[in-house]
Short mmCIF file of C-alpha atoms and ligand atoms in Angstrom, two decimals:
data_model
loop_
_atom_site.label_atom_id
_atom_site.label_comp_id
_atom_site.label_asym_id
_atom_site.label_seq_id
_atom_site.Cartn_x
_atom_site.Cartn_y
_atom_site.Cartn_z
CA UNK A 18 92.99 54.40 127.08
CA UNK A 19 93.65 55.51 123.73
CA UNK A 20 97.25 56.88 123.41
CA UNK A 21 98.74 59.89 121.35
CA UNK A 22 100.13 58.07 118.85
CA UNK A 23 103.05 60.96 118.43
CA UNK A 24 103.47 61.08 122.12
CA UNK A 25 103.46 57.49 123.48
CA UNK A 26 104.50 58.60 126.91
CA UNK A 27 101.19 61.26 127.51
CA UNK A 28 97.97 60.52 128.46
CA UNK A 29 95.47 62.98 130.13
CA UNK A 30 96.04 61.82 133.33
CA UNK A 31 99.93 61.32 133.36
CA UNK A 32 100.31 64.85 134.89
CA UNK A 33 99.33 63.05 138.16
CA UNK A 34 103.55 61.73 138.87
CA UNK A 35 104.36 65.07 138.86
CA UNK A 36 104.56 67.94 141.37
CA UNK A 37 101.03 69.99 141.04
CA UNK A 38 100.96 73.12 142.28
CA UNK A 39 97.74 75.25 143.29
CA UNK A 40 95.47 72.09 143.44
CA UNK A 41 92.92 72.29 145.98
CA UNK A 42 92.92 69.58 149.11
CA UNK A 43 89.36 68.12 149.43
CA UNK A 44 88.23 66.42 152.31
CA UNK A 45 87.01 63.48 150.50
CA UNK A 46 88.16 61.74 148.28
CA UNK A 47 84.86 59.65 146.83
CA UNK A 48 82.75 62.92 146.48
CA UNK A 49 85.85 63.91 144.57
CA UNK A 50 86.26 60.99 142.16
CA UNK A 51 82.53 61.00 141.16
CA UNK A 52 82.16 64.36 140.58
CA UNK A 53 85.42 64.54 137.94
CA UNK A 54 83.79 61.16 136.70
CA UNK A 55 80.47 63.11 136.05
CA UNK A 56 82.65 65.33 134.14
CA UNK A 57 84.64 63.16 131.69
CA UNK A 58 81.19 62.09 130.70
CA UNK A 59 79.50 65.10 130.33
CA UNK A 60 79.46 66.73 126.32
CA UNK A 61 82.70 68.74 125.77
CA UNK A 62 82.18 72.66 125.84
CA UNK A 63 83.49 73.41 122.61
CA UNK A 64 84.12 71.60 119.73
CA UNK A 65 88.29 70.53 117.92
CA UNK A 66 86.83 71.54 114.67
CA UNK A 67 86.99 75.54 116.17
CA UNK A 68 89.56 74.76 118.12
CA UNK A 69 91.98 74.17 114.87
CA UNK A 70 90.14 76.79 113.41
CA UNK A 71 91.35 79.71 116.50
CA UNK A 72 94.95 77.65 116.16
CA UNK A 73 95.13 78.50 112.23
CA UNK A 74 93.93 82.57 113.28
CA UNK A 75 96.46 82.31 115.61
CA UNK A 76 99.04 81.20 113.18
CA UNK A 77 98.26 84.19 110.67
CA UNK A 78 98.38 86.43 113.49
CA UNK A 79 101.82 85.30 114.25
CA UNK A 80 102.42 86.47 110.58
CA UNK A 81 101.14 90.00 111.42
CA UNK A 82 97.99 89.23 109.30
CA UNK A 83 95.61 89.68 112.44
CA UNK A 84 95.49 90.95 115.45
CA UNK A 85 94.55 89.05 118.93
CA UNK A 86 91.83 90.66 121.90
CA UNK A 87 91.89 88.56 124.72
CA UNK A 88 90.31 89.75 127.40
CA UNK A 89 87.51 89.40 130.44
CA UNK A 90 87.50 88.97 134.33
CA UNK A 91 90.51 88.12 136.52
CA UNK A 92 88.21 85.49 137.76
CA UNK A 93 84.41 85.05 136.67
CA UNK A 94 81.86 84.27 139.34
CA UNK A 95 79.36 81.87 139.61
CA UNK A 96 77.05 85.21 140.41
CA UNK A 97 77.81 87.14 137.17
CA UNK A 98 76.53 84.43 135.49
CA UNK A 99 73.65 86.39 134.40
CA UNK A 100 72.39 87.66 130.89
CA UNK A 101 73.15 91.54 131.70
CA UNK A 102 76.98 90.87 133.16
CA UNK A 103 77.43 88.68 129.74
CA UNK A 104 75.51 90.99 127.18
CA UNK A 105 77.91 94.02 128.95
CA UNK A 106 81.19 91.91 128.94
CA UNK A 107 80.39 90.64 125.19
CA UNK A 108 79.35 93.95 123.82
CA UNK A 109 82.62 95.71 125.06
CA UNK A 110 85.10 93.13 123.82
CA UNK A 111 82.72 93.63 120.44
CA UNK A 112 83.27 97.61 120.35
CA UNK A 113 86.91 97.18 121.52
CA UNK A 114 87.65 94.96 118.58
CA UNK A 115 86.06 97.23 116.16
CA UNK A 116 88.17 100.04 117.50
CA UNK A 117 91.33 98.08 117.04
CA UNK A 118 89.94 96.83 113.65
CA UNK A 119 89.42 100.33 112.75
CA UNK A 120 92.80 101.99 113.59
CA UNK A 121 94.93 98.60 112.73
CA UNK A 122 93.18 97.59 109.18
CA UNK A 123 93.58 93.74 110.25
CA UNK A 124 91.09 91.32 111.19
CA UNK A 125 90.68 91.02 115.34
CA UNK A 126 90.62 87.78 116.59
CA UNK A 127 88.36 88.05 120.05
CA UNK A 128 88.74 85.70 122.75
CA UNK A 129 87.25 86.14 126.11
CA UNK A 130 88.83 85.39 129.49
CA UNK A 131 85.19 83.18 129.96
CA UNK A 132 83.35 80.38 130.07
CA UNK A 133 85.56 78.65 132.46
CA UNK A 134 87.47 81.52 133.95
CA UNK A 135 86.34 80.33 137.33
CA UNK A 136 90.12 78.59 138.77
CA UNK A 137 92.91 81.02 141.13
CA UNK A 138 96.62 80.50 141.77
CA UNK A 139 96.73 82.13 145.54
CA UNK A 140 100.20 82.89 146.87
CA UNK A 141 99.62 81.41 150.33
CA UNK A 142 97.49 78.13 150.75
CA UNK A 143 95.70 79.44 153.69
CA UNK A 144 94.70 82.97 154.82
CA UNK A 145 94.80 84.34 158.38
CA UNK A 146 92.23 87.07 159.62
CA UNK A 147 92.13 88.14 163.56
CA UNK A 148 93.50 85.06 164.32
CA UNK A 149 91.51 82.82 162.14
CA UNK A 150 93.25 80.53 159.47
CA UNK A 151 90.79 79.52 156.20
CA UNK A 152 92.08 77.86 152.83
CA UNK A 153 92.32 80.43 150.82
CA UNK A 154 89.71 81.23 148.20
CA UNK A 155 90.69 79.59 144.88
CA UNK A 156 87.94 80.81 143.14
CA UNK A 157 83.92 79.76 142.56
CA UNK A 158 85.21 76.18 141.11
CA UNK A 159 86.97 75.44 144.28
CA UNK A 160 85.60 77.19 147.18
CA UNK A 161 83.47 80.39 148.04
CA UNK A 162 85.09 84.12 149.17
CA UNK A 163 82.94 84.11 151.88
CA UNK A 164 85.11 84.41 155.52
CA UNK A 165 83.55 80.94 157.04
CA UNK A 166 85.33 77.47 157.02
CA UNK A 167 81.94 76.31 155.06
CA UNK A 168 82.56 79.07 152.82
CA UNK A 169 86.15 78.30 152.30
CA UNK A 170 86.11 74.51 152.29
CA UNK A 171 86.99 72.79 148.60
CA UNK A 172 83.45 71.45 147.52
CA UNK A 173 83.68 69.16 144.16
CA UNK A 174 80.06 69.89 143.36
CA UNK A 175 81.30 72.91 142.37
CA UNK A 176 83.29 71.84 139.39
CA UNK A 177 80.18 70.52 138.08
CA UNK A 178 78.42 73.86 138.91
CA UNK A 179 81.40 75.80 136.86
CA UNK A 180 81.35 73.09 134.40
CA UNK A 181 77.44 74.26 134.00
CA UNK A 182 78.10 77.91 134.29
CA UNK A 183 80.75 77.60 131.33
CA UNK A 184 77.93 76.21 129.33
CA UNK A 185 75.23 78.54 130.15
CA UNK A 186 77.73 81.67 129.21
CA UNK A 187 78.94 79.81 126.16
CA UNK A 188 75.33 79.04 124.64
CA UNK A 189 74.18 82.70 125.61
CA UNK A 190 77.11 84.08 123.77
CA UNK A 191 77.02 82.10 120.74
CA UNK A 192 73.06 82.94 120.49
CA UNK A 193 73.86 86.61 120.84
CA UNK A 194 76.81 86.60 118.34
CA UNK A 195 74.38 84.45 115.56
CA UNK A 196 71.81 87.32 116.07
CA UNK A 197 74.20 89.77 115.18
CA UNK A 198 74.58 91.33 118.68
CA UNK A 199 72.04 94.29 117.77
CA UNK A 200 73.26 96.98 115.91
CA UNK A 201 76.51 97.61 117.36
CA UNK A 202 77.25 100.82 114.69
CA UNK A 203 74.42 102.70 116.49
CA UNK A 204 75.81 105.55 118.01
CA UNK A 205 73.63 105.64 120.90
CA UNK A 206 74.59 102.11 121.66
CA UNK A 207 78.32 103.20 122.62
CA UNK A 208 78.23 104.79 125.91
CA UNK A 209 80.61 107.57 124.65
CA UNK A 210 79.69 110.41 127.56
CA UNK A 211 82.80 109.63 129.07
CA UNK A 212 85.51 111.26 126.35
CA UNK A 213 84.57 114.68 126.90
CA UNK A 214 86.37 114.05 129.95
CA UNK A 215 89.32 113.45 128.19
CA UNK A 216 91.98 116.09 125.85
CA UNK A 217 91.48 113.35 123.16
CA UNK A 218 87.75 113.52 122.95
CA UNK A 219 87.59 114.93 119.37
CA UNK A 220 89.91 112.15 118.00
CA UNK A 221 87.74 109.30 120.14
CA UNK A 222 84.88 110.37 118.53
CA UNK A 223 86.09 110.59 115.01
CA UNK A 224 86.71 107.28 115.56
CA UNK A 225 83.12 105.58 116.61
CA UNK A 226 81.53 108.36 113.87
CA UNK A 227 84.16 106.68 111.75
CA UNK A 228 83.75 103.12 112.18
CA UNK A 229 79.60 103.71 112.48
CA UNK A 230 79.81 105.16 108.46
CA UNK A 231 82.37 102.20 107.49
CA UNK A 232 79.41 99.57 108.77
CA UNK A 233 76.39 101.86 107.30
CA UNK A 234 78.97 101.68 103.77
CA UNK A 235 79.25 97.62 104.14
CA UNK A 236 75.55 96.93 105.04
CA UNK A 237 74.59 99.13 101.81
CA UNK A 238 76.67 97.98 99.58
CA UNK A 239 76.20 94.01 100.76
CA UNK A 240 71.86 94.57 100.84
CA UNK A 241 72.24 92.70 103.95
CA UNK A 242 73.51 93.40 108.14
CA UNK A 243 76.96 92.83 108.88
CA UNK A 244 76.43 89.68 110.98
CA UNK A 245 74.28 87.87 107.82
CA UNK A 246 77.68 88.29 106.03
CA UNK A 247 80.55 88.86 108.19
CA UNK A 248 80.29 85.62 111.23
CA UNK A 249 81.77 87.05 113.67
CA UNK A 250 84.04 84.45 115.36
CA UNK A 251 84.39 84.93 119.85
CA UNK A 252 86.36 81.97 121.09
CA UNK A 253 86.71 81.36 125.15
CA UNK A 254 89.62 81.05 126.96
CA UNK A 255 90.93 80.56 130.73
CA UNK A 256 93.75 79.55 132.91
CA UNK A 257 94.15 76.09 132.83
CA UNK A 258 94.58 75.99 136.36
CA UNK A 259 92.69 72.74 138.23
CA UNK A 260 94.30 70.19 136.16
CA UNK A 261 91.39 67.50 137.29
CA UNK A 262 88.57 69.77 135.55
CA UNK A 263 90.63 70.11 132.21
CA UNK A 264 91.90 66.33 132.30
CA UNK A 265 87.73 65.50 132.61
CA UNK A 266 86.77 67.42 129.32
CA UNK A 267 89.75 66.12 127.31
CA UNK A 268 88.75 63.64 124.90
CA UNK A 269 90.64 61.59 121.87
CA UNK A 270 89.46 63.21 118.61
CA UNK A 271 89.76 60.27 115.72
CA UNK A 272 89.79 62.64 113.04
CA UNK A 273 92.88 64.28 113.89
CA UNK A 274 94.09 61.39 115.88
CA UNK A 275 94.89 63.90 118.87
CA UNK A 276 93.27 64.72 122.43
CA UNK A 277 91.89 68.34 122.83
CA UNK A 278 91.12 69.89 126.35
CA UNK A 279 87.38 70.67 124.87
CA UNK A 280 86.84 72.80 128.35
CA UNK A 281 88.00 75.77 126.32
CA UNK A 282 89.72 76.91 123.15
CA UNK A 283 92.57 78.39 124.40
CA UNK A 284 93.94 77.15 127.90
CA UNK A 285 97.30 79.12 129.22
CA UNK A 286 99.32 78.09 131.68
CA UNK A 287 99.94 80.98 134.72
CA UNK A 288 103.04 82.52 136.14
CA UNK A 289 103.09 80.30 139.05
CA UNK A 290 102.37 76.98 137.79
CA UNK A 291 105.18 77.10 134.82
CA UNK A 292 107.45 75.35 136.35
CA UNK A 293 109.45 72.53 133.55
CA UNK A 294 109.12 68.94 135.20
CA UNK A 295 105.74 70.26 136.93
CA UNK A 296 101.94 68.91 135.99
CA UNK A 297 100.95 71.59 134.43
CA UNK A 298 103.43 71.47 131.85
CA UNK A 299 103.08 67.52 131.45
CA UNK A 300 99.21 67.92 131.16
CA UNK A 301 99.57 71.03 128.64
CA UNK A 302 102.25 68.99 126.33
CA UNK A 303 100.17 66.66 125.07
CA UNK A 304 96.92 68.28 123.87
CA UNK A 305 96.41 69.92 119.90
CA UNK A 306 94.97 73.13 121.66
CA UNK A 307 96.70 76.88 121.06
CA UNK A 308 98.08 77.26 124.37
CA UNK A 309 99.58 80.68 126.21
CA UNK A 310 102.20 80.62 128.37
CA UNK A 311 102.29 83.73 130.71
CA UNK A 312 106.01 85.38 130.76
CA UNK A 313 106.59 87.09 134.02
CA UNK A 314 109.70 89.31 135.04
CA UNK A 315 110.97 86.54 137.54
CA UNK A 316 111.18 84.27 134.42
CA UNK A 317 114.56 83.86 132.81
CA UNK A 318 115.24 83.05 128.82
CA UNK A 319 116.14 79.60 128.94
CA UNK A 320 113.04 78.52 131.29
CA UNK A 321 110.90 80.02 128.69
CA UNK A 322 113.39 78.21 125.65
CA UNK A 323 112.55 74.73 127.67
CA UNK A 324 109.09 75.59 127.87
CA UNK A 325 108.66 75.94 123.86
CA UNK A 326 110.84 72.60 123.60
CA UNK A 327 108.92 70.96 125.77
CA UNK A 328 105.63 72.71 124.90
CA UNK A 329 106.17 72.84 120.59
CA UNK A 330 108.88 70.47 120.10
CA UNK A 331 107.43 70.21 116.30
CA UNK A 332 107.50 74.08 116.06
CA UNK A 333 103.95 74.26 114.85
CA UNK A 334 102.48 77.35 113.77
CA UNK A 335 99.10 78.62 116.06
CA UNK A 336 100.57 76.63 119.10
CA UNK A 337 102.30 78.92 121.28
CA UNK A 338 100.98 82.23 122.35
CA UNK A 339 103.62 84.09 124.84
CA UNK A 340 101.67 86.22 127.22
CA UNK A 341 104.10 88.89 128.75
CA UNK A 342 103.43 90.86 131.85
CA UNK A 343 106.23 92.83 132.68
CA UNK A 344 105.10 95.58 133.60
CA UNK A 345 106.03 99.34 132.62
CA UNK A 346 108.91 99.42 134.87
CA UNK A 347 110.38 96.07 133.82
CA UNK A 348 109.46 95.71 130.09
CA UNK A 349 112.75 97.63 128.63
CA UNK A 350 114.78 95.75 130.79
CA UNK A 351 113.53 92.00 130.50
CA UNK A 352 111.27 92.20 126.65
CA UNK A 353 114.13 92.79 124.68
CA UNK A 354 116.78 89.60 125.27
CA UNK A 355 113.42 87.37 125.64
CA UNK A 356 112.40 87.94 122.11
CA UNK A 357 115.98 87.30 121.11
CA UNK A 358 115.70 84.15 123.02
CA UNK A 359 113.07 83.15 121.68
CA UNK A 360 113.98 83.83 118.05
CA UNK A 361 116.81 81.47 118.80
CA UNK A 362 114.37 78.67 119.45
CA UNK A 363 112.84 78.16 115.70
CA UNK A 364 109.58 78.47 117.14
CA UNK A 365 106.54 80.54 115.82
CA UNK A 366 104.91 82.15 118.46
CA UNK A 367 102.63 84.96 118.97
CA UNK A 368 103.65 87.91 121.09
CA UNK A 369 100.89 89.16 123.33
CA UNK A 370 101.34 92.12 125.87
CA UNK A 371 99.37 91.32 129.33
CA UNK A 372 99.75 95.39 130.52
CA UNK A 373 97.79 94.59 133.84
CA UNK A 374 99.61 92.13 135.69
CA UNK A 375 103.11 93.64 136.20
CA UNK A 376 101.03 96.83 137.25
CA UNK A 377 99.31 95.98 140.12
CA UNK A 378 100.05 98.15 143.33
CA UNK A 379 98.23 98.56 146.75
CA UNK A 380 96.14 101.66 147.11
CA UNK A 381 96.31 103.40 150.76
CA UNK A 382 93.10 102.22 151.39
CA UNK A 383 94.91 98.27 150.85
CA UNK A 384 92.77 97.49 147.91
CA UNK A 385 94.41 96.28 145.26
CA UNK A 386 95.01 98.83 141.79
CA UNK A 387 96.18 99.81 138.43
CA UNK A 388 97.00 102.88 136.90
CA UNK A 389 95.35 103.57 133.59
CA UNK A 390 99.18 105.77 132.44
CA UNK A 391 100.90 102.46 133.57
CA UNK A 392 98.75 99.88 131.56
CA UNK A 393 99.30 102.44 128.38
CA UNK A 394 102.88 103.18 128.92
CA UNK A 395 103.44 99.25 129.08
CA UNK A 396 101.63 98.92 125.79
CA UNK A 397 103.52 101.87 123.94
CA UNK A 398 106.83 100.36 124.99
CA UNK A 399 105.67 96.72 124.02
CA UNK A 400 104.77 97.84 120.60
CA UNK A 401 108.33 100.16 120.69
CA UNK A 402 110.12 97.08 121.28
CA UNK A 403 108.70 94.58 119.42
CA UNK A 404 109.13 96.88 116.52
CA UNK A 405 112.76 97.63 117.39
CA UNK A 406 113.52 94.02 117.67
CA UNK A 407 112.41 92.85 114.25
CA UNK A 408 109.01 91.23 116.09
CA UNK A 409 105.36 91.80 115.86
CA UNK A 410 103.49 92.26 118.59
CA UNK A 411 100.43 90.80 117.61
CA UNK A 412 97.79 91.04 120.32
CA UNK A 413 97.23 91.90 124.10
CA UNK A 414 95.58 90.35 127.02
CA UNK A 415 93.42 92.32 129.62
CA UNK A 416 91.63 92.08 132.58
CA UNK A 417 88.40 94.13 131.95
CA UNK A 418 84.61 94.33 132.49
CA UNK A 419 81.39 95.93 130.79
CA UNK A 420 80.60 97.43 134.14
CA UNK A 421 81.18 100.78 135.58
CA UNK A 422 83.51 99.53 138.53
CA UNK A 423 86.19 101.21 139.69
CA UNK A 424 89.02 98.80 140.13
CA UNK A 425 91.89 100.84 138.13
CA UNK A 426 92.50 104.50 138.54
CA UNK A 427 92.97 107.07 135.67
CA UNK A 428 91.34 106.92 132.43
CA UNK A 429 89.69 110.27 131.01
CA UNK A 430 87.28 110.21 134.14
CA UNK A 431 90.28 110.25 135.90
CA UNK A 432 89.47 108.20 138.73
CA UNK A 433 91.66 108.09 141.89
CA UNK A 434 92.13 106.08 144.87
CA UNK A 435 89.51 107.65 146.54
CA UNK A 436 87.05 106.96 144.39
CA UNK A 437 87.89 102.84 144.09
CA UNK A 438 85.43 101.84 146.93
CA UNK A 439 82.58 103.59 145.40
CA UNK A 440 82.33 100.20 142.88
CA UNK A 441 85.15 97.64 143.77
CA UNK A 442 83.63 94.37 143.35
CA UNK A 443 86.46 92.22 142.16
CA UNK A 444 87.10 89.00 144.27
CA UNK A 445 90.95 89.09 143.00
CA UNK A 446 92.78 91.29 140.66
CA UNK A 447 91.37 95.17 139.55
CA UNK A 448 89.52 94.94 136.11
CA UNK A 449 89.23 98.29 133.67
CA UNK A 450 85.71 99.23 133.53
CA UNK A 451 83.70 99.75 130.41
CA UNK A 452 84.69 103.17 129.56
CA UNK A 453 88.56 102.81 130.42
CA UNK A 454 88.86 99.92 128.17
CA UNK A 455 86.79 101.24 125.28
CA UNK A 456 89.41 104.77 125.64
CA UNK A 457 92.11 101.87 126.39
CA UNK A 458 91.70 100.59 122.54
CA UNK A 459 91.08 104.08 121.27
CA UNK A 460 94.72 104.50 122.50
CA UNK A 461 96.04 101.43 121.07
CA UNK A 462 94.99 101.33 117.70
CA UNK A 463 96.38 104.93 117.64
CA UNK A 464 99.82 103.47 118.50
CA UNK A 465 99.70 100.67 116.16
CA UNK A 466 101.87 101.64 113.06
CA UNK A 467 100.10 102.76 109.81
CA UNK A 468 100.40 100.57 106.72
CA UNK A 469 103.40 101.44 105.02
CA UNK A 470 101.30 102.47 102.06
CA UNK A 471 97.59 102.63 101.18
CA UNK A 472 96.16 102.97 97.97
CA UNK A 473 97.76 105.17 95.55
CA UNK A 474 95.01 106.57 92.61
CA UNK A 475 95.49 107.69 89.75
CA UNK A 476 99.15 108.11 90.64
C1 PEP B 521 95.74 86.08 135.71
O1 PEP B 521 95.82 86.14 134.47
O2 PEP B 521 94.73 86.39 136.35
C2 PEP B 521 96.97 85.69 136.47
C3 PEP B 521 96.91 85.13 137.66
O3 PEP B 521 98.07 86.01 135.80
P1 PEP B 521 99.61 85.59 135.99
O4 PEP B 521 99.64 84.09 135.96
O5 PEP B 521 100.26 86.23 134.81
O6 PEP B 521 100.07 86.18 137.30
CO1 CO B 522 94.33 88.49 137.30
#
């Protein structure tokens, strides 16, 4: 096997001496082997050359020159695989970046929880119902939600069958970016009904009339769409979760002389698989792809110091993306000393603000929830404190669909707990629907800070 030449010691497999947490335990072994062995050999997903190229818009954006969108399902399933789910998902990560564009007067750099978003840490291993204990559902790569043991039984097939799914989502999305994703300044193409719900309305659609005259200004004065001369750049990303799917797509690239996880762009490692001497870490050290590293409340300063030694012990720019997820109550408390920290380190790294993890509560009715105020009010103070500390927050992370669900509460709708079974289809966490995350970045690029001066003429 071809070796690292800067890291002698690391090899795609060599997280397999260390403790790995949240792996599933299939039945056999064989079936197992041959399906991650039908992986390695399978074409990689994406390609290093646009992996370096997200690492180097990741670098500027850790010099406040852009501005980072990450966001898509908690987990995707194997049934929203379809052309409508990804056309929705795509065209409100589109609108949401033009929003952010708009208000922040940076270049957005999109990346989609997708494409491979298929992997679930579960805090128990099993899960009991009347009496009956199942594996718990680790998500469409591992098992199946269903209630059955056939359901909930580890299958490798499917890692092949997420492996394809990834693919088929990736080629769809790439065709639909090349064609320009169809007039996305068309007014009637933003579902904008919604705002005269809200007290902002007026500003919200100043905004989309705004941005919809800015693209009519740059088609005329180019003689040619936006897309023809503007590529717009998506890039996937997911938990790197089930180590033996992301060691099977990671592959020696001569050129640079370094192995890239080709699965996805951007990999992160979770809250609960962070831990220092653990696989995850081992597996993640050793390959040339941007990386995020979730920062949870339960996380103290020098475990996330060892993680960038251990993680960037070069300190290279575009490597290390810190994902924190506080949450509103927590943020003052914990953000403040952990950028310090960090400073301390020598280590770029971009600051992203995860405002849906750290929220999550339990509606009466037990399903899981957000509150729209609680996802914003994390925001405002990450962008408060960032700015008080010297810092730049330069991106956030959410969990979001095109769909009209109703997973969170609040928004200009303002839904409530009553209204979340109407349209809860999440497997796992509570997603902002299509009209809560377009107001979500109408919000945000209000907060972001105005240039410090525009253009001055004829003064
Ligand atoms: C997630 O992003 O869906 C997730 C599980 O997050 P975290 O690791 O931050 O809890
Ligand atoms: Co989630």
């Amino acid at each position: 096997m071809t070796r690292n030449p800067h890291l002698l010691d690391w090899h795609p497999a060599s997280w397999h001496d260390r403790p790995a947490t949240q792996q599933p335990t299939y039945a056999d072994p064989e079936a197992l082997s041959a399906a991650v062995g039908a992986l390695s050999r399978l074409p990689p997903l994406v390609v290093s050359w646009e992996v370096d190229a997200l690492k180097e818009q990741i670098a500027s954006a850790q010099r406040g020159e852009r501005f980072v969108l990450q966001g898509g399902d908690c987990a995707e399933s194997f049934e929203d695989c379809q052309s409508e789910d990804i056309v929705k998902k795509l065209k409100i990560l589109l609108q949401m970046s033009l929003v952010l564009m708009h208000g922040m007067k940076k270049p957005v750099v999109r990346i989609g929880r997708m494409a491979g978003q298929y992997a679930k840490p579960r805090s128990a291993d099993t899960e009991t119902r009347d009496g009956v204990t199942l594996p718990s559902y680790r998500g469409d790569i591992v098992n199946r939600p269903g209630f059955t043991l056939e359901d909930r039984e580890p299958d490798p097939q499917l890692l092949l069958r997420g492996y394809e799914r990834a693919a088929l989502t990736l080629n769809f999305v790439r065709s639909l970016i090349d064609g320009g994703f169809a007039d996305l300044h068309h007014p009637e193409y933003w579902n904008l009904d919604f705002v005269r719900h809200s007290p902002q309305w007026q500003g919200y659609e100043k905004i989309v009339n705004s941005i919809s005259d800015a693209l009519d200004f740059f088609e005329a004065a180019n003689g040619s769409p936006m897309h023809e001369s503007n590529r717009i750049d998506f890039y996937a990303s997911h938990e790197g979760l089930h180590l033996l799917y992301e060691q099977a797509q990671t592959r020696y690239i001569e050129r640079s002389k370094r192995w890239y996880n080709l699965s996805t762009h951007m990999p992160w490692i979770g809250m609960r698989t962070a831990a220092l001497d653990g696989a995850h870490v081992e597996f993640f050290r050793g390959i040339a792809n941007p990386m995020g590293i979730k920062v949870g409340p339960s996380m103290s300063t020098e475990w996330v110091q060892q993680l960038i030694a251990k993680l960037n012990p070069n300190n290279e720019p575009g490597r290390i993306t810190l994902i924190h997820r506080m949450g509103a109550k927590e943020i003052d408390k914990r953000l403040p000393g952990l950028i310090q920290a960090v400073r301390a380190t020598g280590s770029p790294v971009l600051w992203i603000c995860d405002p849906m993890h750290g929220n999550t509560e339990t509606a009466t009715s037990g399903l899981k929830t957000r509150r729209f105020e609680n996802i914003l009010s994390e925001l405002e103070a990450a962008f408060r404190i960032h700015r008080d500390q010297g810092s730049i927050l330069g991106g956030v992370h959410f969990e979001l669909t095109g769909d009209d669900v109703t997973e969170c509460t609040g928004g200009a709708r303002g839904l409530t707990d009553g209204d979340l079974a109407r349209a809860y289809k999440s497997q796992v966490d509570p997603r902002l629907n299509y009209e809560q995350a377009l107001e979500l970045a109408m919000r945000l690029s209000g907060l972001y800070p105005p240039k410090p001066h525009g253009p001055s003429f004829g003064r």
